[in-house]
mmCIF file of N, CA and C in Angstrom:
data_model
loop_
_atom_site.group_PDB
_atom_site.id
_atom_site.type_symbol
_atom_site.label_atom_id
_atom_site.label_comp_id
_atom_site.label_asym_id
_atom_site.label_seq_id
_atom_site.Cartn_x
_atom_site.Cartn_y
_atom_site.Cartn_z
ATOM 1 N N UNK A 1 89.164 127.786 96.442
ATOM 2 C CA UNK A 1 90.209 126.690 95.794
ATOM 3 C C UNK A 1 90.231 126.799 94.554
ATOM 4 N N UNK A 2 91.236 126.585 94.019
ATOM 5 C CA UNK A 2 91.710 126.592 92.447
ATOM 6 C C UNK A 2 91.566 125.303 92.123
ATOM 7 N N UNK A 3 91.193 125.275 90.751
ATOM 8 C CA UNK A 3 90.974 123.942 89.957
ATOM 9 C C UNK A 3 92.061 123.423 90.062
ATOM 10 N N UNK A 4 93.400 123.730 90.000
ATOM 11 C CA UNK A 4 94.438 122.588 90.176
ATOM 12 C C UNK A 4 94.529 122.004 91.645
ATOM 13 N N UNK A 5 94.210 122.942 92.535
ATOM 14 C CA UNK A 5 94.254 121.978 93.911
ATOM 15 C C UNK A 5 93.098 121.120 94.118
ATOM 16 N N UNK A 6 92.101 121.348 93.487
ATOM 17 C CA UNK A 6 90.967 120.274 93.345
ATOM 18 C C UNK A 6 91.237 119.027 92.652
ATOM 19 N N UNK A 7 92.002 119.379 91.377
ATOM 20 C CA UNK A 7 92.430 118.208 90.723
ATOM 21 C C UNK A 7 93.345 117.325 91.627
ATOM 22 N N UNK A 8 94.155 118.014 92.452
ATOM 23 C CA UNK A 8 95.398 117.249 93.006
ATOM 24 C C UNK A 8 94.798 116.618 94.026
ATOM 25 N N UNK A 9 93.729 117.385 94.921
ATOM 26 C CA UNK A 9 92.974 116.328 95.890
ATOM 27 C C UNK A 9 92.281 115.253 95.311
ATOM 28 N N UNK A 10 91.638 115.576 94.287
ATOM 29 C CA UNK A 10 90.876 114.422 93.789
ATOM 30 C C UNK A 10 91.927 113.175 93.309
ATOM 31 N N UNK A 11 92.949 113.639 92.687
ATOM 32 C CA UNK A 11 93.802 112.460 92.348
ATOM 33 C C UNK A 11 94.446 111.819 93.502
ATOM 34 N N UNK A 12 94.758 112.539 94.445
ATOM 35 C CA UNK A 12 95.161 111.729 95.779
ATOM 36 C C UNK A 12 94.155 110.934 96.294
ATOM 37 N N UNK A 13 92.915 111.531 96.492
ATOM 38 C CA UNK A 13 91.733 110.687 97.028
ATOM 39 C C UNK A 13 91.409 109.572 96.209
ATOM 40 N N UNK A 14 91.537 109.453 94.807
ATOM 41 C CA UNK A 14 91.472 108.489 94.040
ATOM 42 C C UNK A 14 92.676 107.574 93.994
ATOM 43 N N UNK A 15 93.806 107.919 94.323
ATOM 44 C CA UNK A 15 95.038 106.855 94.514
ATOM 45 C C UNK A 15 94.775 106.559 95.847
ATOM 46 N N UNK A 16 94.470 107.059 96.737
ATOM 47 C CA UNK A 16 94.194 106.472 98.233
ATOM 48 C C UNK A 16 93.107 105.431 98.338
ATOM 49 N N UNK A 17 92.096 105.561 97.512
ATOM 50 C CA UNK A 17 90.740 104.704 97.548
ATOM 51 C C UNK A 17 91.325 103.513 96.761
ATOM 52 N N UNK A 18 92.129 103.586 95.545
ATOM 53 C CA UNK A 18 92.391 102.537 94.912
ATOM 54 C C UNK A 18 93.392 101.543 95.744
ATOM 55 N N UNK A 19 94.424 102.255 96.324
ATOM 56 C CA UNK A 19 95.301 101.456 97.206
ATOM 57 C C UNK A 19 94.732 100.735 98.253
ATOM 58 N N UNK A 20 93.892 101.637 98.939
ATOM 59 C CA UNK A 20 93.069 100.842 100.123
ATOM 60 C C UNK A 20 92.185 99.395 99.700
ATOM 61 N N UNK A 21 91.579 99.835 98.654
ATOM 62 C CA UNK A 21 90.860 98.570 97.839
ATOM 63 C C UNK A 21 91.661 97.435 97.553
ATOM 64 N N UNK A 22 92.942 97.813 97.070
ATOM 65 C CA UNK A 22 93.833 96.615 96.764
ATOM 66 C C UNK A 22 94.493 96.054 98.087
ATOM 67 N N UNK A 23 94.602 96.746 99.276
ATOM 68 C CA UNK A 23 94.940 96.053 100.344
ATOM 69 C C UNK A 23 93.917 95.244 101.087
ATOM 70 N N UNK A 24 92.462 95.777 101.024
ATOM 71 C CA UNK A 24 91.418 95.201 101.497
ATOM 72 C C UNK A 24 91.177 93.893 100.509
ATOM 73 N N UNK A 25 91.389 94.022 99.209
ATOM 74 C CA UNK A 25 91.087 92.761 98.421
ATOM 75 C C UNK A 25 92.278 91.545 98.612
ATOM 76 N N UNK A 26 93.537 92.228 99.059
ATOM 77 C CA UNK A 26 94.558 91.106 99.271
ATOM 78 C C UNK A 26 94.111 90.447 100.608
ATOM 79 N N UNK A 27 93.720 91.099 101.636
ATOM 80 C CA UNK A 27 93.368 90.673 102.835
ATOM 81 C C UNK A 27 92.157 89.392 102.634
ATOM 82 N N UNK A 28 91.170 89.806 101.853
ATOM 83 C CA UNK A 28 90.047 88.965 101.512
ATOM 84 C C UNK A 28 90.787 87.885 100.560
ATOM 85 N N UNK A 29 91.497 87.892 99.695
ATOM 86 C CA UNK A 29 92.217 86.922 98.997
ATOM 87 C C UNK A 29 92.876 86.182 99.934
ATOM 88 N N UNK A 30 93.546 86.572 100.968
ATOM 89 C CA UNK A 30 94.429 85.833 101.864
ATOM 90 C C UNK A 30 93.421 84.857 102.593
ATOM 91 N N UNK A 31 92.301 85.659 102.874
ATOM 92 C CA UNK A 31 91.404 84.719 103.881
ATOM 93 C C UNK A 31 90.783 83.518 103.149
ATOM 94 N N UNK A 32 90.269 83.710 102.038
ATOM 95 C CA UNK A 32 89.479 82.823 101.353
ATOM 96 C C UNK A 32 90.382 81.852 100.294
ATOM 97 N N UNK A 33 91.681 82.229 99.957
ATOM 98 C CA UNK A 33 92.364 81.457 98.919
ATOM 99 C C UNK A 33 93.021 80.366 99.325
ATOM 100 N N UNK A 34 93.243 80.168 100.528
ATOM 101 C CA UNK A 34 94.073 79.055 101.121
ATOM 102 C C UNK A 34 93.103 77.672 101.090
ATOM 103 N N UNK A 35 94.058 76.664 100.521
ATOM 104 C CA UNK A 35 93.310 75.375 100.221
ATOM 105 C C UNK A 35 93.531 74.676 101.457
ATOM 106 N N UNK A 36 93.448 75.167 102.947
ATOM 107 C CA UNK A 36 93.732 74.395 104.054
ATOM 108 C C UNK A 36 92.257 73.630 104.415
ATOM 109 N N UNK A 37 92.409 72.386 105.146
ATOM 110 C CA UNK A 37 91.427 71.864 105.737
ATOM 111 C C UNK A 37 90.893 72.819 106.452
ATOM 112 N N UNK A 38 89.655 72.929 106.706
ATOM 113 C CA UNK A 38 88.894 73.937 107.737
ATOM 114 C C UNK A 38 89.243 73.595 109.260
ATOM 115 N N UNK A 39 88.981 72.194 109.289
ATOM 116 C CA UNK A 39 89.156 71.688 110.913
ATOM 117 C C UNK A 39 90.593 71.974 111.075
ATOM 118 N N UNK A 40 91.645 71.714 110.297
ATOM 119 C CA UNK A 40 92.885 71.975 110.539
ATOM 120 C C UNK A 40 93.184 73.539 110.971
ATOM 121 N N UNK A 41 92.619 74.240 110.063
ATOM 122 C CA UNK A 41 93.039 75.830 110.222
ATOM 123 C C UNK A 41 92.245 76.259 111.531
ATOM 124 N N UNK A 42 91.347 75.931 111.937
ATOM 125 C CA UNK A 42 90.611 76.243 113.248
ATOM 126 C C UNK A 42 91.173 75.556 114.445
ATOM 127 N N UNK A 43 91.875 74.429 114.271
ATOM 128 C CA UNK A 43 92.530 73.968 115.242
ATOM 129 C C UNK A 43 94.036 74.540 115.640
ATOM 130 N N UNK A 44 94.441 75.025 114.674
ATOM 131 C CA UNK A 44 95.732 75.663 114.907
ATOM 132 C C UNK A 44 95.650 76.673 115.760
ATOM 133 N N UNK A 45 96.610 76.859 116.673
ATOM 134 C CA UNK A 45 96.314 78.312 117.780
ATOM 135 C C UNK A 45 97.736 79.013 117.556
ATOM 136 N N UNK A 46 97.780 80.188 117.650
ATOM 137 C CA UNK A 46 98.775 81.114 117.753
ATOM 138 C C UNK A 46 99.456 80.822 119.093
ATOM 139 N N UNK A 47 100.505 81.708 119.457
ATOM 140 C CA UNK A 47 101.054 81.730 120.836
ATOM 141 C C UNK A 47 100.000 82.371 121.844
ATOM 142 N N UNK A 48 98.896 83.227 121.258
ATOM 143 C CA UNK A 48 98.090 83.965 122.122
ATOM 144 C C UNK A 48 96.807 82.967 122.245
ATOM 145 N N UNK A 49 96.592 82.015 121.650
ATOM 146 C CA UNK A 49 95.542 81.019 121.616
ATOM 147 C C UNK A 49 94.480 81.605 120.497
ATOM 148 N N UNK A 50 94.706 82.288 119.543
ATOM 149 C CA UNK A 50 93.890 82.905 118.650
ATOM 150 C C UNK A 50 93.928 81.844 117.552
ATOM 151 N N UNK A 51 92.782 81.493 116.842
ATOM 152 C CA UNK A 51 92.740 80.666 115.661
ATOM 153 C C UNK A 51 92.826 81.696 114.432
ATOM 154 N N UNK A 52 92.957 81.082 113.342
ATOM 155 C CA UNK A 52 93.387 81.812 112.308
ATOM 156 C C UNK A 52 92.090 82.865 111.882
ATOM 157 N N UNK A 53 91.113 82.563 111.856
ATOM 158 C CA UNK A 53 89.847 83.298 111.701
ATOM 159 C C UNK A 53 89.685 84.512 112.576
ATOM 160 N N UNK A 54 90.304 84.260 113.799
ATOM 161 C CA UNK A 54 90.180 85.358 114.685
ATOM 162 C C UNK A 54 91.309 86.531 114.478
ATOM 163 N N UNK A 55 92.490 85.821 114.146
ATOM 164 C CA UNK A 55 93.494 86.762 113.554
ATOM 165 C C UNK A 55 93.348 87.522 112.446
ATOM 166 N N UNK A 56 92.638 86.939 111.370
ATOM 167 C CA UNK A 56 92.151 87.656 110.315
ATOM 168 C C UNK A 56 90.918 88.627 110.454
ATOM 169 N N UNK A 57 90.358 88.369 111.419
ATOM 170 C CA UNK A 57 89.087 89.227 111.551
ATOM 171 C C UNK A 57 89.892 90.382 112.471
ATOM 172 N N UNK A 58 90.763 90.111 113.482
ATOM 173 C CA UNK A 58 91.622 91.293 114.363
ATOM 174 C C UNK A 58 92.045 92.252 113.130
ATOM 175 N N UNK A 59 92.993 91.643 112.455
ATOM 176 C CA UNK A 59 93.502 92.269 111.219
ATOM 177 C C UNK A 59 92.634 93.213 110.328
ATOM 178 N N UNK A 60 91.352 92.725 109.950
ATOM 179 C CA UNK A 60 90.854 93.438 109.160
ATOM 180 C C UNK A 60 90.144 94.845 110.058
ATOM 181 N N UNK A 61 89.822 94.630 111.214
ATOM 182 C CA UNK A 61 89.563 95.645 112.199
ATOM 183 C C UNK A 61 90.656 96.586 112.351
ATOM 184 N N UNK A 62 91.759 96.160 112.505
ATOM 185 C CA UNK A 62 93.009 96.978 112.757
ATOM 186 C C UNK A 62 93.145 97.876 111.470
ATOM 187 N N UNK A 63 93.110 97.380 110.322
ATOM 188 C CA UNK A 63 93.385 98.235 109.097
ATOM 189 C C UNK A 63 92.162 99.093 108.833
ATOM 190 N N UNK A 64 90.931 98.785 109.058
ATOM 191 C CA UNK A 64 89.641 99.398 108.419
ATOM 192 C C UNK A 64 89.359 100.785 109.058
ATOM 193 N N UNK A 65 88.192 100.933 108.743
ATOM 194 C CA UNK A 65 87.502 102.314 109.112
ATOM 195 C C UNK A 65 87.421 102.274 110.586
ATOM 196 N N UNK A 66 87.754 103.388 111.373
ATOM 197 C CA UNK A 66 87.854 103.376 112.820
ATOM 198 C C UNK A 66 89.256 103.070 113.302
ATOM 199 N N UNK A 67 90.019 102.807 112.709
ATOM 200 C CA UNK A 67 91.404 102.250 113.075
ATOM 201 C C UNK A 67 92.500 102.960 111.965
ATOM 202 N N UNK A 68 93.288 102.156 111.647
ATOM 203 C CA UNK A 68 94.469 102.631 110.789
ATOM 204 C C UNK A 68 94.224 103.444 109.674
ATOM 205 N N UNK A 69 93.294 102.894 108.784
ATOM 206 C CA UNK A 69 92.962 103.788 107.495
ATOM 207 C C UNK A 69 92.441 105.103 107.799
ATOM 208 N N UNK A 70 91.284 104.990 108.884
ATOM 209 C CA UNK A 70 90.638 105.903 109.358
ATOM 210 C C UNK A 70 91.426 107.384 109.886
ATOM 211 N N UNK A 71 92.464 106.861 110.812
ATOM 212 C CA UNK A 71 93.341 107.800 111.356
ATOM 213 C C UNK A 71 94.235 108.370 110.282
ATOM 214 N N UNK A 72 94.622 107.531 109.313
ATOM 215 C CA UNK A 72 95.496 107.954 108.255
ATOM 216 C C UNK A 72 94.880 109.044 107.523
ATOM 217 N N UNK A 73 93.779 108.835 107.222
ATOM 218 C CA UNK A 73 92.762 109.627 106.237
ATOM 219 C C UNK A 73 92.474 111.110 107.151
ATOM 220 N N UNK A 74 92.228 110.942 108.420
ATOM 221 C CA UNK A 74 92.068 112.105 109.319
ATOM 222 C C UNK A 74 93.471 112.969 109.463
ATOM 223 N N UNK A 75 94.313 112.406 109.593
ATOM 224 C CA UNK A 75 95.657 113.045 109.690
ATOM 225 C C UNK A 75 95.984 113.811 108.386
ATOM 226 N N UNK A 76 95.742 113.146 107.292
ATOM 227 C CA UNK A 76 95.964 113.716 106.038
ATOM 228 C C UNK A 76 95.072 114.936 105.793
ATOM 229 N N UNK A 77 93.991 114.831 106.167
ATOM 230 C CA UNK A 77 92.973 116.233 106.043
ATOM 231 C C UNK A 77 93.132 117.176 107.151
ATOM 232 N N UNK A 78 93.507 116.619 108.195
ATOM 233 C CA UNK A 78 93.387 117.769 109.620
ATOM 234 C C UNK A 78 94.660 117.904 110.163
ATOM 235 N N UNK A 79 95.673 117.160 109.816
ATOM 236 C CA UNK A 79 97.003 117.516 110.544
ATOM 237 C C UNK A 79 97.051 117.572 111.918
ATOM 238 N N UNK A 80 96.149 116.628 112.453
ATOM 239 C CA UNK A 80 95.863 116.765 113.897
ATOM 240 C C UNK A 80 96.837 115.675 114.588
ATOM 241 N N UNK A 81 97.550 116.189 115.429
ATOM 242 C CA UNK A 81 98.565 115.132 116.186
ATOM 243 C C UNK A 81 97.842 113.968 116.622
ATOM 244 N N UNK A 82 96.845 114.003 117.136
ATOM 245 C CA UNK A 82 96.108 112.910 117.619
ATOM 246 C C UNK A 82 96.040 111.639 116.726
ATOM 247 N N UNK A 83 95.468 112.077 115.287
ATOM 248 C CA UNK A 83 95.171 111.081 114.375
ATOM 249 C C UNK A 83 96.670 110.568 113.841
ATOM 250 N N UNK A 84 97.681 111.112 113.920
ATOM 251 C CA UNK A 84 99.064 110.669 113.758
ATOM 252 C C UNK A 84 99.316 109.431 114.681
ATOM 253 N N UNK A 85 99.294 110.184 115.839
ATOM 254 C CA UNK A 85 99.706 109.021 117.005
ATOM 255 C C UNK A 85 98.789 107.728 117.077
ATOM 256 N N UNK A 86 97.519 107.789 116.783
ATOM 257 C CA UNK A 86 96.474 106.779 116.606
ATOM 258 C C UNK A 86 96.981 105.809 115.719
ATOM 259 N N UNK A 87 97.221 106.243 114.259
ATOM 260 C CA UNK A 87 97.876 105.675 113.057
ATOM 261 C C UNK A 87 99.018 104.888 113.186
ATOM 262 N N UNK A 88 99.951 105.656 114.110
ATOM 263 C CA UNK A 88 101.042 104.665 114.570
ATOM 264 C C UNK A 88 100.940 103.696 115.460
ATOM 265 N N UNK A 89 99.977 104.033 116.287
ATOM 266 C CA UNK A 89 99.602 102.729 117.458
ATOM 267 C C UNK A 89 98.978 101.716 116.515
ATOM 268 N N UNK A 90 98.088 102.183 115.575
ATOM 269 C CA UNK A 90 97.308 101.070 114.667
ATOM 270 C C UNK A 90 98.404 100.147 113.901
ATOM 271 N N UNK A 91 99.407 100.809 113.141
ATOM 272 C CA UNK A 91 100.372 100.255 112.631
ATOM 273 C C UNK A 91 100.993 99.326 113.336
ATOM 274 N N UNK A 92 101.406 99.468 114.538
ATOM 275 C CA UNK A 92 102.225 98.632 115.397
ATOM 276 C C UNK A 92 101.531 97.534 115.716
ATOM 277 N N UNK A 93 100.160 97.665 116.049
ATOM 278 C CA UNK A 93 99.194 96.599 116.344
ATOM 279 C C UNK A 93 98.914 95.680 115.187
ATOM 280 N N UNK A 94 99.044 96.337 113.816
ATOM 281 C CA UNK A 94 98.720 95.521 112.690
ATOM 282 C C UNK A 94 100.045 94.830 112.388
ATOM 283 N N UNK A 95 101.100 95.052 112.731
ATOM 284 C CA UNK A 95 102.430 94.561 112.660
ATOM 285 C C UNK A 95 102.605 93.284 113.412
ATOM 286 N N UNK A 96 102.102 93.346 114.680
ATOM 287 C CA UNK A 96 102.006 92.517 115.703
ATOM 288 C C UNK A 96 101.173 91.169 115.148
ATOM 289 N N UNK A 97 99.791 91.652 114.686
ATOM 290 C CA UNK A 97 99.104 90.680 114.231
ATOM 291 C C UNK A 97 99.561 89.985 112.984
ATOM 292 N N UNK A 98 100.232 90.370 111.959
ATOM 293 C CA UNK A 98 100.824 89.992 110.975
ATOM 294 C C UNK A 98 101.903 89.006 111.170
ATOM 295 N N UNK A 99 102.624 89.126 112.256
ATOM 296 C CA UNK A 99 103.744 88.278 112.811
ATOM 297 C C UNK A 99 103.188 87.080 113.641
ATOM 298 N N UNK A 100 101.818 87.196 114.014
ATOM 299 C CA UNK A 100 101.184 86.028 114.533
ATOM 300 C C UNK A 100 100.947 85.274 113.445
ATOM 301 N N UNK A 101 100.171 85.955 112.472
ATOM 302 C CA UNK A 101 99.673 85.258 111.108
ATOM 303 C C UNK A 101 100.699 84.490 110.474
ATOM 304 N N UNK A 102 101.992 85.090 110.342
ATOM 305 C CA UNK A 102 103.174 84.582 109.688
ATOM 306 C C UNK A 102 103.522 83.082 110.636
ATOM 307 N N UNK A 103 103.731 83.293 111.928
ATOM 308 C CA UNK A 103 104.057 82.276 112.780
ATOM 309 C C UNK A 103 103.163 81.110 112.953
ATOM 310 N N UNK A 104 101.923 81.563 112.551
ATOM 311 C CA UNK A 104 100.582 80.689 112.600
ATOM 312 C C UNK A 104 100.863 79.742 111.420
ATOM 313 N N UNK A 105 101.489 80.083 110.046
ATOM 314 C CA UNK A 105 101.621 79.319 109.041
ATOM 315 C C UNK A 105 102.961 79.431 108.486
ATOM 316 N N UNK A 106 103.928 79.302 109.218
ATOM 317 C CA UNK A 106 105.278 79.404 108.961
ATOM 318 C C UNK A 106 105.914 78.239 108.147
ATOM 319 N N UNK A 107 104.843 77.122 108.041
ATOM 320 C CA UNK A 107 105.128 75.967 107.362
ATOM 321 C C UNK A 107 104.637 76.157 105.592
ATOM 322 N N UNK A 108 103.883 77.495 105.270
ATOM 323 C CA UNK A 108 103.502 77.473 104.143
ATOM 324 C C UNK A 108 103.938 78.808 103.646
ATOM 325 N N UNK A 109 104.874 78.316 102.367
ATOM 326 C CA UNK A 109 105.702 79.713 101.970
ATOM 327 C C UNK A 109 104.788 80.529 101.152
ATOM 328 N N UNK A 110 103.725 80.034 100.704
ATOM 329 C CA UNK A 110 102.618 80.744 99.673
ATOM 330 C C UNK A 110 101.795 81.739 100.757
ATOM 331 N N UNK A 111 101.439 81.142 101.972
ATOM 332 C CA UNK A 111 100.584 81.962 102.776
ATOM 333 C C UNK A 111 101.430 83.128 103.380
ATOM 334 N N UNK A 112 102.858 82.854 103.728
ATOM 335 C CA UNK A 112 103.647 83.801 104.278
ATOM 336 C C UNK A 112 103.899 84.927 103.119
ATOM 337 N N UNK A 113 104.000 84.612 101.878
ATOM 338 C CA UNK A 113 104.183 85.559 100.839
ATOM 339 C C UNK A 113 102.933 86.445 100.732
ATOM 340 N N UNK A 114 101.704 85.965 100.710
ATOM 341 C CA UNK A 114 100.439 86.748 100.860
ATOM 342 C C UNK A 114 100.472 87.509 101.967
ATOM 343 N N UNK A 115 100.711 87.280 102.916
ATOM 344 C CA UNK A 115 100.988 88.166 104.155
ATOM 345 C C UNK A 115 101.777 89.155 104.002
ATOM 346 N N UNK A 116 102.944 88.974 103.501
ATOM 347 C CA UNK A 116 104.046 89.886 102.857
ATOM 348 C C UNK A 116 103.465 91.064 101.959
ATOM 349 N N UNK A 117 102.471 90.742 101.161
ATOM 350 C CA UNK A 117 101.667 91.589 100.432
ATOM 351 C C UNK A 117 101.088 92.717 101.154
ATOM 352 N N UNK A 118 100.245 92.203 102.056
ATOM 353 C CA UNK A 118 99.475 93.052 103.113
ATOM 354 C C UNK A 118 100.313 93.839 103.820
ATOM 355 N N UNK A 119 101.624 93.145 104.319
ATOM 356 C CA UNK A 119 102.504 94.032 104.847
ATOM 357 C C UNK A 119 103.035 95.151 104.200
ATOM 358 N N UNK A 120 103.492 95.022 103.141
ATOM 359 C CA UNK A 120 104.149 95.996 102.132
ATOM 360 C C UNK A 120 103.142 97.012 101.886
ATOM 361 N N UNK A 121 101.797 96.754 101.706
ATOM 362 C CA UNK A 121 100.914 97.551 101.332
ATOM 363 C C UNK A 121 100.621 98.697 102.669
ATOM 364 N N UNK A 122 100.558 98.132 103.885
ATOM 365 C CA UNK A 122 100.441 98.856 105.032
ATOM 366 C C UNK A 122 101.716 99.678 105.409
ATOM 367 N N UNK A 123 102.766 99.123 104.884
ATOM 368 C CA UNK A 123 103.959 99.763 105.231
ATOM 369 C C UNK A 123 104.151 101.151 104.264
ATOM 370 N N UNK A 124 103.775 100.918 103.029
ATOM 371 C CA UNK A 124 103.644 102.033 102.294
ATOM 372 C C UNK A 124 102.672 103.016 102.573
ATOM 373 N N UNK A 125 101.617 102.749 103.317
ATOM 374 C CA UNK A 125 100.637 103.897 103.803
ATOM 375 C C UNK A 125 101.508 104.549 104.996
ATOM 376 N N UNK A 126 102.202 103.632 105.838
ATOM 377 C CA UNK A 126 102.908 104.197 107.083
ATOM 378 C C UNK A 126 103.944 105.370 106.680
ATOM 379 N N UNK A 127 104.799 104.712 105.602
ATOM 380 C CA UNK A 127 105.760 105.449 105.242
ATOM 381 C C UNK A 127 105.275 106.820 104.677
ATOM 382 N N UNK A 128 104.055 106.775 103.975
ATOM 383 C CA UNK A 128 103.483 108.076 103.374
ATOM 384 C C UNK A 128 103.194 109.021 104.538
ATOM 385 N N UNK A 129 102.549 108.417 105.490
ATOM 386 C CA UNK A 129 102.191 109.083 106.783
ATOM 387 C C UNK A 129 103.234 109.852 107.396
ATOM 388 N N UNK A 130 104.486 109.403 107.470
ATOM 389 C CA UNK A 130 105.541 109.638 107.988
ATOM 390 C C UNK A 130 106.291 110.973 107.102
ATOM 391 N N UNK A 131 106.188 110.589 105.806
ATOM 392 C CA UNK A 131 106.656 111.773 104.964
ATOM 393 C C UNK A 131 105.599 113.136 104.957
ATOM 394 N N UNK A 132 104.434 112.717 105.080
ATOM 395 C CA UNK A 132 103.351 113.889 105.337
ATOM 396 C C UNK A 132 103.758 114.609 106.676
ATOM 397 N N UNK A 133 103.990 113.998 107.636
ATOM 398 C CA UNK A 133 104.354 114.644 108.927
ATOM 399 C C UNK A 133 105.680 115.413 108.669
ATOM 400 N N UNK A 134 106.804 114.779 108.182
ATOM 401 C CA UNK A 134 107.986 115.340 107.886
ATOM 402 C C UNK A 134 107.766 116.574 107.010
ATOM 403 N N UNK A 135 106.993 116.435 106.132
ATOM 404 C CA UNK A 135 106.626 117.887 105.048
ATOM 405 C C UNK A 135 106.033 118.852 105.599
ATOM 406 N N UNK A 136 104.960 118.685 106.556
ATOM 407 C CA UNK A 136 104.224 119.781 107.057
ATOM 408 C C UNK A 136 104.510 120.174 108.575
ATOM 409 N N UNK A 137 105.622 119.669 109.116
ATOM 410 C CA UNK A 137 106.057 119.982 110.505
ATOM 411 C C UNK A 137 107.345 120.735 110.495
#
């Protein structure tokens, strides 16, 4: 490996790590920053009967290691179609969960805006995944 390719890989890994950190931090901020009465927050139910905390936990699992970000990284490194398909599947699941969270708090513009930040971050990863596939296939 040349020094240039090592620098390029290191730069990408650094960017990837920082972007992931920002996404997870946004999710944690969303989870802990709302000034909602806890009783009210847990009594609200989505159309599927999930409370807010359950949806946030579900979203965290869908985004994290073993799911979207894991499959994204593996596709980036290995170019194996399995990881691409799994990342796409996880992206669709994340989108559904974000829609549930939005519906859950449609009365709070501040909350919906915070959900949009997470959605934008995930969509940037997804767009990058698609561009990698286009570039190398």
